[in-house]
Amino acid sequence: MKTAEPNDIDVPTLRPDPTLIRRVLLLVGSVALVVRLAYYYELSTKPYFGAPLLDSRWWFDAAQRWAQGSGLGPESLFRPPLYTLFLGVLYKLAGSSALILAPLIQLMLGAAFCVLIAFLGIQCGTFAGGVAAGLLAALYGPLVFYEAEVLNDTVFLFLLTAFLVLFLRSLEATSIRPALYVGLLGGLAAITRPNALLICGPMIVAGVIVLFRRRLNSFPIVWLLAACLPFSILVGMPTLYNVRKGDPALICTQGGINFWIGNNPSANGTNVTLPKLTEQGNEYRDTVEEYAKLGYFVDQYGTQQGLLRFYAGDPAPRPSELSAYWYRKALRYLLEHPWEAARLYARKLIALFNNHEVRNNRDFGFARANESLVLRLLPVNYALVLALAILGLTHAGVRRSPKLRWLLLYMGLAGVSVLMFFVAGRLRLPLLPPLFIFAGLGVEFLGSALANRAWLNVAKSVALVLLVGSLSCYAWPQIDFRWSDDQPLGTGIRATGSPAAEWVLLAIASLENKHPAEAEAYAEKAIAADSNLALAYLVLGNASLARGNLAKAAESYMRAIQVEPAGLRAYNNLAVVCEKLQLFQEAAELYLHVLRANPSDVRASANLAMLLMRNGDRVAARTFAEQALEGAPQDAAARAVIAFFKQGESTASSPDLPKEVSHMLAELAQPIPGRLDLTSTRPLTQVFDRVTSTILTGGAAGPN
């Protein structure tokens, strides 16, 4: 064994006893599993548990459609398919309980990831360093949080780490079997998130170069073929699917629009910021996927004409061509504005190594502070791991350890794959494997210095950890990370979060889970955090309406309109309250206001069709119902109006109709007296005054 330098960790060439390795791996796995099961139990007691939000909603909806036989969509894939298929199989086996089982399975996969980290640390560094790396991963709070989110990050991280483990083993193996596994895991990672192409591809090429330097026989070529065969097959499967859809896209087409989101004049390098889109119907719509097409129309024809063409369904380029369009536009911006590009990438670098977990989907910092005792008790954060990793890196003797050099190459490639787009807490997870390994070596060095009473080394190590940790925790208030001009200056990277928006998300999820009282409480907390957030008032109104408190619902919707007059959902929902208050004329005027602003609004068209059919205006009702069905062919209200128009009240008893449509038909059988005036031009302020006066006179009594 080579003699260690005075201040370095000696990386041994002898392997520890296999029995001892198995025992410590079991220890690491047990600690990780206990922590994760505790968090899962805590989550399961929350009123919002099991309700998918934002990107989780997209994944679950796509999986549900696949499980029900609708395939992966009518066009080429926008997102990679593996996680959709994982959730889809789970949905086939467990139905809607898939949303409860998926976090549990992912948390268990997270525990397995910690075991892999410990094993990798032992193989690359030292026994003690590997155990420390595994325990750091087991107690790392952000990782536990992200594992419980119904997103593809956990599966992606596990596959990448397994790829890294087997890649290093394959370089020392005498058979090609490990190389086959390398290609298999790299391909699976790529069809989970295509960023893996930027990591696994260069790693495989570098591996072949190293093997050629070591061996002059044919083994490197056989190794390359063994790795590339499963990798190419797996990457080729979704690509062939896209070709069959008439669009030769490599895996999926989300890359271009995401590249533009991270590299445009208004980008802050972290948050997804897009122009607000008008909602259609009740079905969740991914604003990123939608903007890939809508933004193209706006660029080509201007805002107003572009919106009209988009909502009219005008033909657009193929998704792969749209992706290429956004790539070119972003690259052109970066090349034409080098100074702004440099500033943007400086912000991304700061975010990449900052302790703050930038929000993307849900906010770890918010959950830790407000929702989870388990997360608050976990002692390991990003700043600590980074600081210990720097310590370990300075004493790891990287020059004497080829495996550690491979970890550095992996970390560089993973960093580039994140910086290319935008930086967020869950998106930088691929950097964790080498960071944990080097952090474990840092723990070992500090522990060895303490054991040997090398106080100077202890002091220098503690100083380095404190310095790096402090820099990582620094908020950089002099740098503008805001995603909206409405935010205050001077908060630095913490501006990437929004506590009010997080409270609203919890309210939405609680309401979906049929917990309106808890949803009301969350919405009120959102308003307390930001009294100018229209969505908070909208969700508060929805929760109050679900509880039967029409007065509070109407007041909340009118407040939402006051804060954001252009927001159409509040008008729609206020019209629903008007119907319940027997203010049918006012409801009709509110629906018409929405349709004048957005003729394609499904909800307003369908609700107005219901109202007109009950009022006896069958022709107008049919017109608005057909208009609604153009945007949402399965809309229950619109389908009920068409069925009622064709067959009358007898249709309600048909056993072939969905339950929701039958319920709507029963409502259509209840006529509205008088005659609705669709030509009224009175200002909406008079409508609001009428609603308020009705509430004040007791027309909207709520629960005690």
XYZ file of C-alpha atoms in Angstrom:
704
model
C 0.000 0.000 0.000
C 1.239 3.448 -0.815
C 2.249 5.628 2.111
C -0.265 8.391 2.734
C 0.761 12.004 2.632
C 0.570 13.726 6.046
C -2.733 15.455 5.501
C -4.366 13.027 3.066
C -6.772 10.115 3.423
C -5.157 6.920 2.288
C -7.425 5.256 -0.285
C -6.806 1.521 0.278
C -6.403 -1.100 -2.389
C -7.525 -3.927 -0.055
C -11.252 -4.531 0.338
C -12.751 -4.876 3.823
C -14.319 -8.111 4.977
C -17.498 -8.776 2.899
C -19.458 -9.753 5.995
C -18.630 -6.430 7.617
C -19.632 -4.607 4.430
C -23.012 -6.350 4.374
C -23.602 -5.440 8.015
C -22.887 -1.764 7.572
C -24.964 -1.640 4.393
C -27.819 -3.163 6.382
C -27.274 -0.518 9.061
C -27.347 2.325 6.544
C -30.433 0.895 4.847
C -32.210 0.459 8.184
C -31.532 4.030 9.289
C -32.655 5.371 5.918
C -35.810 3.244 5.943
C -36.825 4.228 9.485
C -36.459 7.914 8.646
C -38.479 7.539 5.471
C -41.248 5.489 7.019
C -41.563 8.102 9.768
C -41.954 10.812 7.129
C -44.471 8.746 5.180
C -46.557 8.205 8.297
C -46.449 11.922 9.025
C -47.519 12.707 5.462
C -50.384 10.229 5.583
C -52.028 12.232 8.393
C -52.227 15.417 6.292
C -55.487 16.472 4.596
C -53.668 16.996 1.305
C -51.932 13.598 1.217
C -52.442 11.718 -2.035
C -53.642 14.676 -4.121
C -51.261 15.325 -7.038
C -50.172 18.910 -7.652
C -48.635 20.667 -10.658
C -46.162 18.323 -12.392
C -47.369 15.416 -10.261
C -50.820 15.979 -11.726
C -49.413 15.775 -15.251
C -47.604 12.509 -14.548
C -50.617 10.911 -12.879
C -53.063 12.027 -15.567
C -50.765 10.660 -18.281
C -50.374 7.382 -16.386
C -54.115 7.121 -15.869
C -54.822 7.633 -19.559
C -52.256 4.978 -20.477
C -53.667 2.508 -17.942
C -57.170 3.054 -19.313
C -56.056 2.220 -22.837
C -55.635 5.692 -24.334
C -51.916 5.245 -24.965
C -49.239 7.863 -24.384
C -50.968 10.628 -26.315
C -51.968 11.548 -29.860
C -48.639 13.191 -30.709
C -44.984 12.452 -30.134
C -43.921 12.281 -26.497
C -43.525 15.613 -24.753
C -42.018 14.027 -21.634
C -40.028 10.770 -21.341
C -42.155 7.649 -20.906
C -40.644 5.466 -18.172
C -42.119 7.222 -15.132
C -45.511 7.417 -16.840
C -45.381 3.653 -17.371
C -44.292 3.082 -13.765
C -47.271 5.050 -12.455
C -49.531 3.482 -15.068
C -48.701 -0.063 -13.961
C -49.215 1.019 -10.364
C -52.592 2.496 -11.306
C -53.615 -0.738 -13.022
C -52.741 -2.671 -9.882
C -54.079 -0.292 -7.239
C -56.384 2.221 -8.932
C -56.432 5.673 -7.386
C -54.454 4.278 -4.428
C -51.438 4.541 -6.732
C -51.029 8.108 -5.483
C -50.684 6.743 -1.946
C -48.418 3.844 -2.878
C -46.077 5.750 -5.208
C -44.521 7.886 -2.426
C -44.035 4.778 -0.272
C -42.314 2.869 -3.081
C -40.135 5.873 -3.884
C -39.146 6.331 -0.249
C -38.100 2.681 -0.151
C -36.161 3.252 -3.367
C -34.562 6.212 -1.606
C -33.429 3.935 1.203
C -31.899 1.628 -1.431
C -30.156 4.694 -2.909
C -28.508 5.339 0.473
C -27.225 1.740 0.492
C -25.820 2.264 -3.004
C -24.070 5.426 -1.817
C -22.474 3.578 1.093
C -21.400 0.745 -1.218
C -20.022 3.201 -3.792
C -18.174 5.079 -1.052
C -16.547 1.895 0.186
C -15.537 0.958 -3.369
C -14.205 4.411 -4.268
C -12.821 5.669 -0.999
C -12.503 3.977 2.352
C -14.700 1.816 4.531
C -15.343 4.526 7.123
C -15.856 7.164 4.456
C -18.388 4.984 2.656
C -20.385 4.364 5.824
C -20.356 8.095 6.588
C -21.517 8.863 3.034
C -24.420 6.423 3.347
C -25.512 7.854 6.701
C -25.303 11.413 5.368
C -27.617 10.374 2.541
C -29.956 8.613 4.976
C -30.316 11.763 7.081
C -30.397 14.288 4.220
C -33.693 16.151 4.597
C -34.234 17.441 1.028
C -33.765 13.954 -0.393
C -36.458 12.509 1.889
C -38.826 15.312 0.880
C -38.325 14.858 -2.864
C -38.649 11.080 -2.644
C -42.228 11.451 -1.388
C -43.234 13.678 -4.312
C -44.957 11.933 -7.233
C -42.235 12.981 -9.669
C -39.574 11.152 -11.667
C -36.605 12.512 -9.678
C -36.239 9.566 -7.271
C -36.298 6.948 -10.028
C -33.879 9.026 -12.106
C -31.410 9.474 -9.236
C -31.483 5.777 -8.335
C -30.867 4.714 -11.940
C -28.000 7.185 -12.360
C -26.361 6.007 -9.138
C -26.746 2.350 -10.084
C -25.267 3.230 -13.486
C -22.278 4.840 -11.775
C -21.700 1.850 -9.474
C -21.782 -0.672 -12.303
C -19.821 1.576 -14.658
C -16.881 1.610 -12.237
C -17.126 -2.147 -11.707
C -17.319 -2.813 -15.442
C -13.963 -1.103 -16.015
C -12.309 -3.669 -13.753
C -14.325 -6.703 -14.878
C -13.073 -9.392 -17.201
C -16.542 -10.177 -18.598
C -18.958 -8.014 -20.546
C -21.952 -8.608 -18.270
C -21.364 -5.445 -16.156
C -21.129 -3.448 -19.402
C -24.546 -4.763 -20.434
C -25.946 -3.548 -17.120
C -24.265 -0.189 -17.638
C -26.075 0.233 -20.954
C -29.340 -0.999 -19.470
C -29.256 1.425 -16.538
C -28.050 4.331 -18.676
C -30.864 3.728 -21.148
C -33.474 3.499 -18.406
C -32.167 6.744 -16.915
C -32.354 8.433 -20.335
C -36.016 7.491 -20.847
C -36.732 8.711 -17.319
C -35.079 12.058 -17.972
C -33.102 12.725 -21.174
C -30.479 14.740 -19.245
C -28.931 11.313 -18.665
C -27.712 11.391 -22.275
C -25.383 14.241 -21.289
C -24.016 12.177 -18.387
C -24.041 8.534 -19.431
C -22.992 9.088 -23.041
C -19.705 10.904 -22.287
C -19.005 8.498 -19.403
C -19.281 5.493 -21.744
C -17.028 7.181 -24.338
C -14.454 8.039 -21.652
C -14.643 4.468 -20.358
C -13.787 3.078 -23.801
C -10.808 5.438 -24.106
C -9.454 4.291 -20.728
C -9.928 0.637 -21.635
C -8.042 1.139 -24.912
C -5.155 2.613 -22.959
C -5.121 -0.383 -20.623
C -5.663 -3.193 -23.133
C -4.576 -3.587 -26.698
C -6.890 -6.521 -27.411
C -10.498 -6.477 -28.603
C -12.076 -6.205 -25.133
C -12.684 -2.399 -25.291
C -14.646 -2.811 -28.508
C -16.689 -5.674 -27.049
C -17.259 -3.603 -23.890
C -18.471 -0.659 -25.978
C -20.842 -2.832 -27.984
C -22.183 -4.456 -24.823
C -22.875 -1.071 -23.241
C -24.304 0.532 -26.362
C -26.662 -2.288 -27.322
C -29.189 -2.023 -24.449
C -28.632 1.728 -24.232
C -29.514 2.182 -27.909
C -32.503 -0.153 -27.726
C -34.013 1.676 -24.753
C -33.394 5.132 -26.195
C -34.650 3.931 -29.554
C -37.996 2.638 -28.280
C -39.606 6.036 -27.490
C -37.818 7.511 -30.504
C -39.411 4.877 -32.748
C -42.752 5.599 -31.086
C -42.342 9.261 -32.051
C -41.416 8.309 -35.618
C -44.602 6.253 -35.873
C -46.494 9.363 -34.762
C -44.930 11.223 -37.678
C -42.368 13.144 -35.631
C -38.747 11.839 -35.460
C -37.951 13.215 -31.993
C -35.208 11.732 -29.806
C -37.069 10.367 -26.732
C -39.285 13.435 -26.183
C -39.732 17.078 -27.149
C -39.642 19.023 -23.875
C -35.987 19.989 -24.200
C -36.370 23.061 -26.408
C -38.991 24.921 -24.382
C -37.193 24.084 -21.123
C -33.939 25.371 -22.610
C -35.708 28.620 -23.520
C -37.229 28.896 -20.013
C -33.741 28.733 -18.553
C -32.091 30.994 -21.138
C -34.223 33.987 -22.118
C -34.149 37.721 -21.340
C -36.503 37.403 -18.351
C -35.037 34.168 -16.947
C -33.624 34.234 -13.420
C -31.893 30.878 -13.895
C -34.076 29.078 -11.369
C -37.834 29.546 -11.652
C -40.169 28.557 -14.475
C -41.716 31.858 -15.552
C -44.113 31.997 -18.482
C -46.840 34.393 -19.596
C -50.102 33.487 -17.866
C -52.443 31.383 -19.982
C -56.232 31.410 -19.939
C -57.549 28.159 -18.507
C -59.957 25.962 -20.415
C -62.167 23.409 -18.711
C -61.431 21.520 -15.526
C -58.661 19.255 -16.814
C -55.123 20.078 -15.693
C -53.022 21.602 -18.471
C -49.236 21.737 -18.351
C -48.411 25.397 -18.994
C -44.902 24.503 -20.231
C -46.188 22.028 -22.804
C -48.930 24.436 -23.814
C -46.595 27.403 -24.142
C -44.298 25.485 -26.481
C -47.054 25.898 -29.067
C -48.779 29.053 -27.840
C -45.497 30.953 -27.515
C -44.642 30.036 -31.072
C -47.937 31.493 -32.316
C -47.404 34.658 -30.260
C -43.878 35.041 -31.679
C -45.101 34.614 -35.222
C -48.341 36.620 -35.173
C -48.302 38.872 -32.095
C -50.096 38.351 -28.809
C -53.720 38.874 -29.809
C -53.582 37.096 -33.162
C -51.398 34.358 -31.725
C -53.897 33.636 -28.949
C -56.754 33.534 -31.438
C -54.883 31.107 -33.692
C -53.902 28.912 -30.756
C -57.409 28.640 -29.331
C -58.836 28.137 -32.823
C -56.605 25.074 -33.182
C -54.577 26.349 -36.135
C -51.911 23.886 -37.303
C -48.471 24.366 -35.799
C -45.091 22.794 -36.574
C -44.479 19.294 -35.269
C -43.444 19.097 -31.581
C -39.851 18.253 -32.485
C -39.753 21.288 -34.795
C -41.159 23.460 -32.007
C -38.458 22.131 -29.688
C -35.783 22.975 -32.246
C -37.320 26.435 -32.644
C -36.964 27.149 -28.893
C -33.410 25.782 -28.814
C -32.427 28.113 -31.666
C -34.143 31.099 -30.098
C -32.419 30.576 -26.735
C -28.998 30.004 -28.320
C -29.418 33.129 -30.433
C -30.177 35.140 -27.297
C -27.120 33.782 -25.463
C -24.793 34.451 -28.384
C -26.125 37.940 -29.104
C -26.056 39.020 -25.446
C -22.847 37.547 -23.951
C -22.800 39.861 -20.921
C -26.365 39.064 -19.958
C -25.657 35.366 -20.574
C -22.631 35.502 -18.261
C -24.707 37.119 -15.517
C -27.444 34.528 -15.990
C -25.028 31.618 -15.687
C -23.396 33.221 -12.659
C -26.833 33.174 -11.004
C -27.258 29.538 -11.987
C -23.875 28.625 -10.490
C -24.778 30.365 -7.240
C -28.072 28.486 -7.121
C -26.365 25.191 -7.951
C -24.164 25.342 -4.852
C -26.441 27.312 -2.543
C -28.038 25.690 0.483
C -31.441 27.098 -0.494
C -33.614 24.486 -2.177
C -35.111 26.392 -5.088
C -38.774 25.541 -5.434
C -39.930 23.533 -8.427
C -43.352 21.965 -7.931
C -43.263 22.149 -4.102
C -40.953 23.968 -1.691
C -38.783 21.925 0.682
C -38.005 24.906 2.915
C -41.690 25.678 3.333
C -42.572 22.050 4.115
C -39.746 21.825 6.622
C -40.720 25.023 8.410
C -44.490 24.614 8.403
C -45.572 21.038 7.777
C -43.085 18.398 8.873
C -41.453 17.684 12.208
C -39.480 14.820 10.654
C -37.861 17.161 8.119
C -37.041 19.652 10.868
C -35.299 16.936 12.896
C -33.100 15.695 10.056
C -29.678 17.311 10.604
C -28.096 17.104 7.144
C -28.606 19.843 4.555
C -26.966 20.801 1.280
C -24.516 23.283 2.815
C -23.186 20.654 5.225
C -22.769 18.042 2.491
C -21.061 20.550 0.188
C -18.711 21.775 2.922
C -17.743 18.244 3.975
C -17.311 17.294 0.308
C -14.857 20.164 -0.225
C -12.992 18.999 2.878
C -12.941 15.417 1.645
C -11.895 16.472 -1.835
C -8.891 18.403 -0.521
C -7.644 15.340 1.390
C -8.842 12.426 -0.734
C -5.711 11.961 -2.806
C -7.723 12.123 -6.027
C -4.581 11.809 -8.130
C -3.958 8.404 -6.591
C -7.506 7.125 -7.040
C -8.898 6.659 -10.567
C -12.366 5.947 -9.164
C -12.487 9.319 -7.441
C -11.490 10.954 -10.714
C -14.451 9.243 -12.357
C -16.682 10.734 -9.667
C -15.358 14.186 -10.512
C -16.074 13.624 -14.202
C -19.603 12.473 -13.368
C -20.175 15.507 -11.152
C -18.981 17.879 -13.875
C -21.272 16.313 -16.461
C -24.227 16.318 -14.060
C -23.590 19.975 -13.255
C -23.561 20.914 -16.936
C -26.801 18.980 -17.528
C -28.483 21.111 -14.847
C -26.914 24.478 -15.700
C -27.956 24.173 -19.344
C -31.587 24.567 -18.344
C -32.465 26.003 -14.922
C -31.457 25.155 -11.375
C -33.900 23.898 -8.762
C -33.561 21.780 -5.653
C -34.950 18.596 -7.141
C -33.220 19.127 -10.489
C -29.738 19.202 -8.942
C -30.214 15.839 -7.194
C -27.942 14.072 -9.746
C -24.987 15.911 -8.197
C -25.525 14.179 -4.863
C -23.774 10.802 -5.386
C -20.225 12.198 -5.710
C -20.965 14.927 -3.153
C -21.978 12.300 -0.589
C -18.865 10.205 -1.349
C -16.493 13.141 -0.904
C -18.439 14.334 2.147
C -17.990 10.880 3.686
C -14.240 11.188 3.133
C -14.407 14.612 4.775
C -16.118 13.116 7.826
C -13.474 10.397 7.970
C -10.617 12.896 7.782
C -12.116 15.056 10.521
C -12.794 12.004 12.682
C -9.245 10.747 12.172
C -7.819 14.151 13.107
C -9.893 14.183 16.290
C -8.913 10.616 17.176
C -5.227 11.410 16.665
C -5.558 14.751 18.454
C -4.162 16.542 15.448
C -5.662 19.801 16.641
C -4.202 21.932 13.865
C -5.854 19.705 11.255
C -9.075 19.794 13.266
C -9.005 23.583 13.395
C -8.261 23.921 9.677
C -10.990 21.411 8.804
C -13.604 23.103 10.970
C -12.639 26.497 9.532
C -12.968 25.193 5.980
C -16.350 23.571 6.696
C -17.645 26.748 8.337
C -16.389 28.927 5.475
C -17.880 26.792 2.707
C -21.080 26.227 4.675
C -21.487 29.943 5.312
C -20.939 30.782 1.644
C -23.480 28.139 0.670
C -26.024 29.564 3.125
C -25.488 33.155 1.981
C -28.652 34.498 0.337
C -26.883 36.905 -2.071
C -29.319 39.799 -1.501
C -27.450 41.976 -4.009
C -28.450 39.620 -6.855
C -31.942 39.721 -8.307
C -33.460 36.225 -8.235
C -37.052 37.467 -8.353
C -39.490 35.716 -10.680
C -41.980 38.613 -10.550
C -41.618 42.386 -10.437
C -44.190 42.412 -7.628
C -41.661 40.828 -5.260
C -39.518 43.014 -2.999
C -35.862 43.518 -3.815
C -33.065 42.484 -1.489
C -34.088 38.919 -0.610
C -31.635 37.276 -2.990
C -32.108 33.610 -3.759
C -34.909 33.331 -1.207
C -37.062 35.280 -3.665
C -37.363 32.045 -5.654
C -39.915 30.787 -3.117
C -43.466 31.845 -2.332
C -44.987 30.808 1.024
C -48.387 32.113 -0.054
C -48.349 29.940 -3.164
C -47.380 26.933 -1.047
C -50.336 27.478 1.297
C -52.593 27.713 -1.753
C -51.284 24.395 -3.080
C -52.078 22.716 0.229
C -55.546 24.257 0.118
C -56.142 22.973 -3.416
C -54.992 19.474 -2.509
C -57.060 19.415 0.696
C -60.135 20.501 -1.229
C -59.554 17.774 -3.800
C -59.403 15.282 -0.921
C -62.790 16.506 0.338
C -61.431 18.439 3.339
C -62.948 21.915 2.739
C -62.508 23.135 6.323
C -58.756 22.481 6.212
C -58.644 23.978 2.722
C -60.250 27.146 4.071
C -57.659 27.358 6.821
C -54.767 26.932 4.364
C -56.224 29.538 1.977
C -56.562 32.030 4.835
C -52.899 31.445 5.708
C -52.037 32.158 2.074
C -53.928 35.455 2.244
C -52.143 36.323 5.479
C -48.821 35.716 3.701
C -49.792 37.700 0.590
C -53.008 39.702 0.554
C -52.587 40.419 -3.175
C -52.598 36.809 -4.336
C -55.809 36.423 -6.317
C -55.531 32.633 -6.429
C -55.702 32.494 -2.626
C -59.075 34.261 -2.633
C -60.270 32.037 -5.466
C -59.389 28.852 -3.565
C -60.863 30.269 -0.358
C -64.082 30.859 -2.276
C -64.027 27.288 -3.580
C -63.536 25.898 -0.079
C -66.292 28.088 1.350
C -68.617 27.052 -1.468
C -67.881 23.401 -0.738
C -68.854 24.036 2.891
C -72.087 25.728 1.841
C -71.043 29.195 2.970
C -72.300 31.161 -0.044
C -71.704 34.531 1.562
C -68.036 33.887 2.237
C -67.623 32.275 -1.192
C -69.113 35.291 -2.982
C -67.031 37.740 -0.946
C -63.861 35.746 -1.720
C -64.569 35.630 -5.465
C -65.294 39.366 -5.591
C -62.065 40.022 -3.715
C -60.189 37.840 -6.239
C -61.713 39.902 -9.053
C -60.716 43.112 -7.307
C -57.101 41.939 -6.981
C -56.910 40.498 -10.493
C -59.668 41.842 -12.776
C -58.355 39.847 -15.737
C -58.641 36.512 -13.903
C -61.661 34.774 -15.433
C -62.092 31.828 -13.060
C -63.332 34.065 -10.270
C -66.122 35.430 -12.516
C -67.091 31.887 -13.446
C -67.222 30.743 -9.856
C -69.073 33.846 -8.719
C -71.686 33.060 -11.383
C -72.121 29.601 -9.828
C -72.785 31.262 -6.469
C -75.286 33.570 -8.168
C -77.160 30.551 -9.470
C -77.371 29.148 -5.960
C -78.651 32.533 -4.765
C -81.348 32.445 -7.483
C -79.635 35.409 -9.196
C -79.873 33.830 -12.631
C -79.660 37.042 -14.659
C -76.504 38.063 -12.813
C -75.022 34.593 -13.386
C -75.703 34.837 -17.124
C -74.048 38.248 -17.333
C -70.967 36.959 -15.549
C -70.668 33.972 -17.897
C -71.038 36.286 -20.891
C -68.305 38.553 -19.518
C -65.954 35.561 -19.407
C -66.837 34.512 -22.937
C -66.306 38.014 -24.290
C -62.797 37.903 -22.851
C -62.150 34.310 -23.942
C -64.691 32.769 -26.341
C -63.060 29.360 -25.846
C -63.644 29.168 -22.095
C -65.213 25.726 -21.636
C -66.514 26.221 -18.144
C -68.387 29.447 -18.947
C -69.824 27.990 -22.172
C -71.041 24.813 -20.493
C -72.512 26.570 -17.446
C -74.268 29.162 -19.572
C -75.660 26.363 -21.776
C -77.112 24.707 -18.656
C -78.633 27.985 -17.540
C -80.198 28.722 -20.924
C -81.599 25.212 -21.303
C -83.306 25.516 -17.919
C -84.655 28.892 -19.054
C -86.150 27.369 -22.206
C -83.736 28.868 -24.749
C -82.857 25.500 -26.290
C -81.171 26.777 -29.455
C -78.789 29.126 -27.630
C -78.131 26.408 -25.044
C -77.127 23.957 -27.741
C -74.838 26.520 -29.376
C -72.908 27.156 -26.163
C -72.800 23.430 -25.305
C -71.294 22.577 -28.696
C -68.791 25.387 -28.206
C -67.783 23.853 -24.867
C -67.448 20.363 -26.351
C -65.002 21.663 -28.955
C -62.564 22.433 -26.147
C -63.476 19.559 -23.810
C -65.308 16.671 -25.514
C -65.966 14.918 -22.203
C -67.398 17.900 -20.320
C -70.342 16.556 -18.321
C -72.464 19.728 -18.343
C -72.156 20.245 -22.088
C -72.883 16.578 -22.804
C -75.959 16.753 -20.580
C -77.287 19.789 -22.475
C -76.862 18.035 -25.844
C -78.520 14.881 -24.533
C -81.391 16.886 -23.067
C -81.786 18.810 -26.325
C -82.054 15.572 -28.325
C -84.220 13.427 -26.041
C -85.596 15.566 -23.223
C -86.068 14.598 -19.581
C -86.378 10.860 -20.291
C -82.626 10.743 -20.997
C -81.887 11.178 -17.283
C -82.918 7.610 -16.554
C -80.559 6.074 -19.157
C -78.191 3.567 -17.497
C -75.522 4.215 -20.162
C -74.873 7.772 -19.052
C -72.081 8.614 -16.607
C -73.294 9.460 -13.111
C -72.137 13.073 -13.382
C -74.044 13.568 -16.654
C -77.190 12.034 -15.139
C -76.915 14.448 -12.233
C -76.675 17.357 -14.670
C -79.751 16.094 -16.549
C -81.730 16.068 -13.332
C -80.730 19.687 -12.784
C -81.802 20.587 -16.324
C -85.299 19.345 -15.534
C -85.710 22.202 -13.024
C -86.886 25.259 -15.017
C -85.848 28.837 -14.334
C -88.717 31.352 -14.272
C -88.695 34.559 -16.319
C -86.525 35.289 -19.305
C -82.756 35.800 -19.289
C -81.556 38.905 -21.113
C -78.358 38.118 -22.981
C -78.168 41.638 -24.393
C -77.779 43.416 -21.057
C -75.028 46.044 -21.035
C -75.097 47.109 -17.405
C -71.662 47.378 -15.751
C -70.495 44.469 -13.631
C -70.329 46.728 -10.588
C -74.117 46.601 -10.532
C -73.978 42.807 -10.611
C -71.588 42.844 -7.650
C -73.851 45.271 -5.789
C -76.817 42.954 -6.339
C -74.847 39.978 -5.012
C -73.728 41.959 -1.973
C -77.233 43.180 -1.188
C -78.580 39.620 -1.470
C -75.941 38.416 0.963
C -76.680 41.229 3.416
C -80.399 40.448 3.361
C -79.735 36.862 4.335
C -79.936 35.206 0.952
C -76.674 33.335 1.485
C -76.683 31.843 4.911
C -73.653 29.696 5.589
C -72.909 27.045 8.186
C -72.615 27.996 11.811
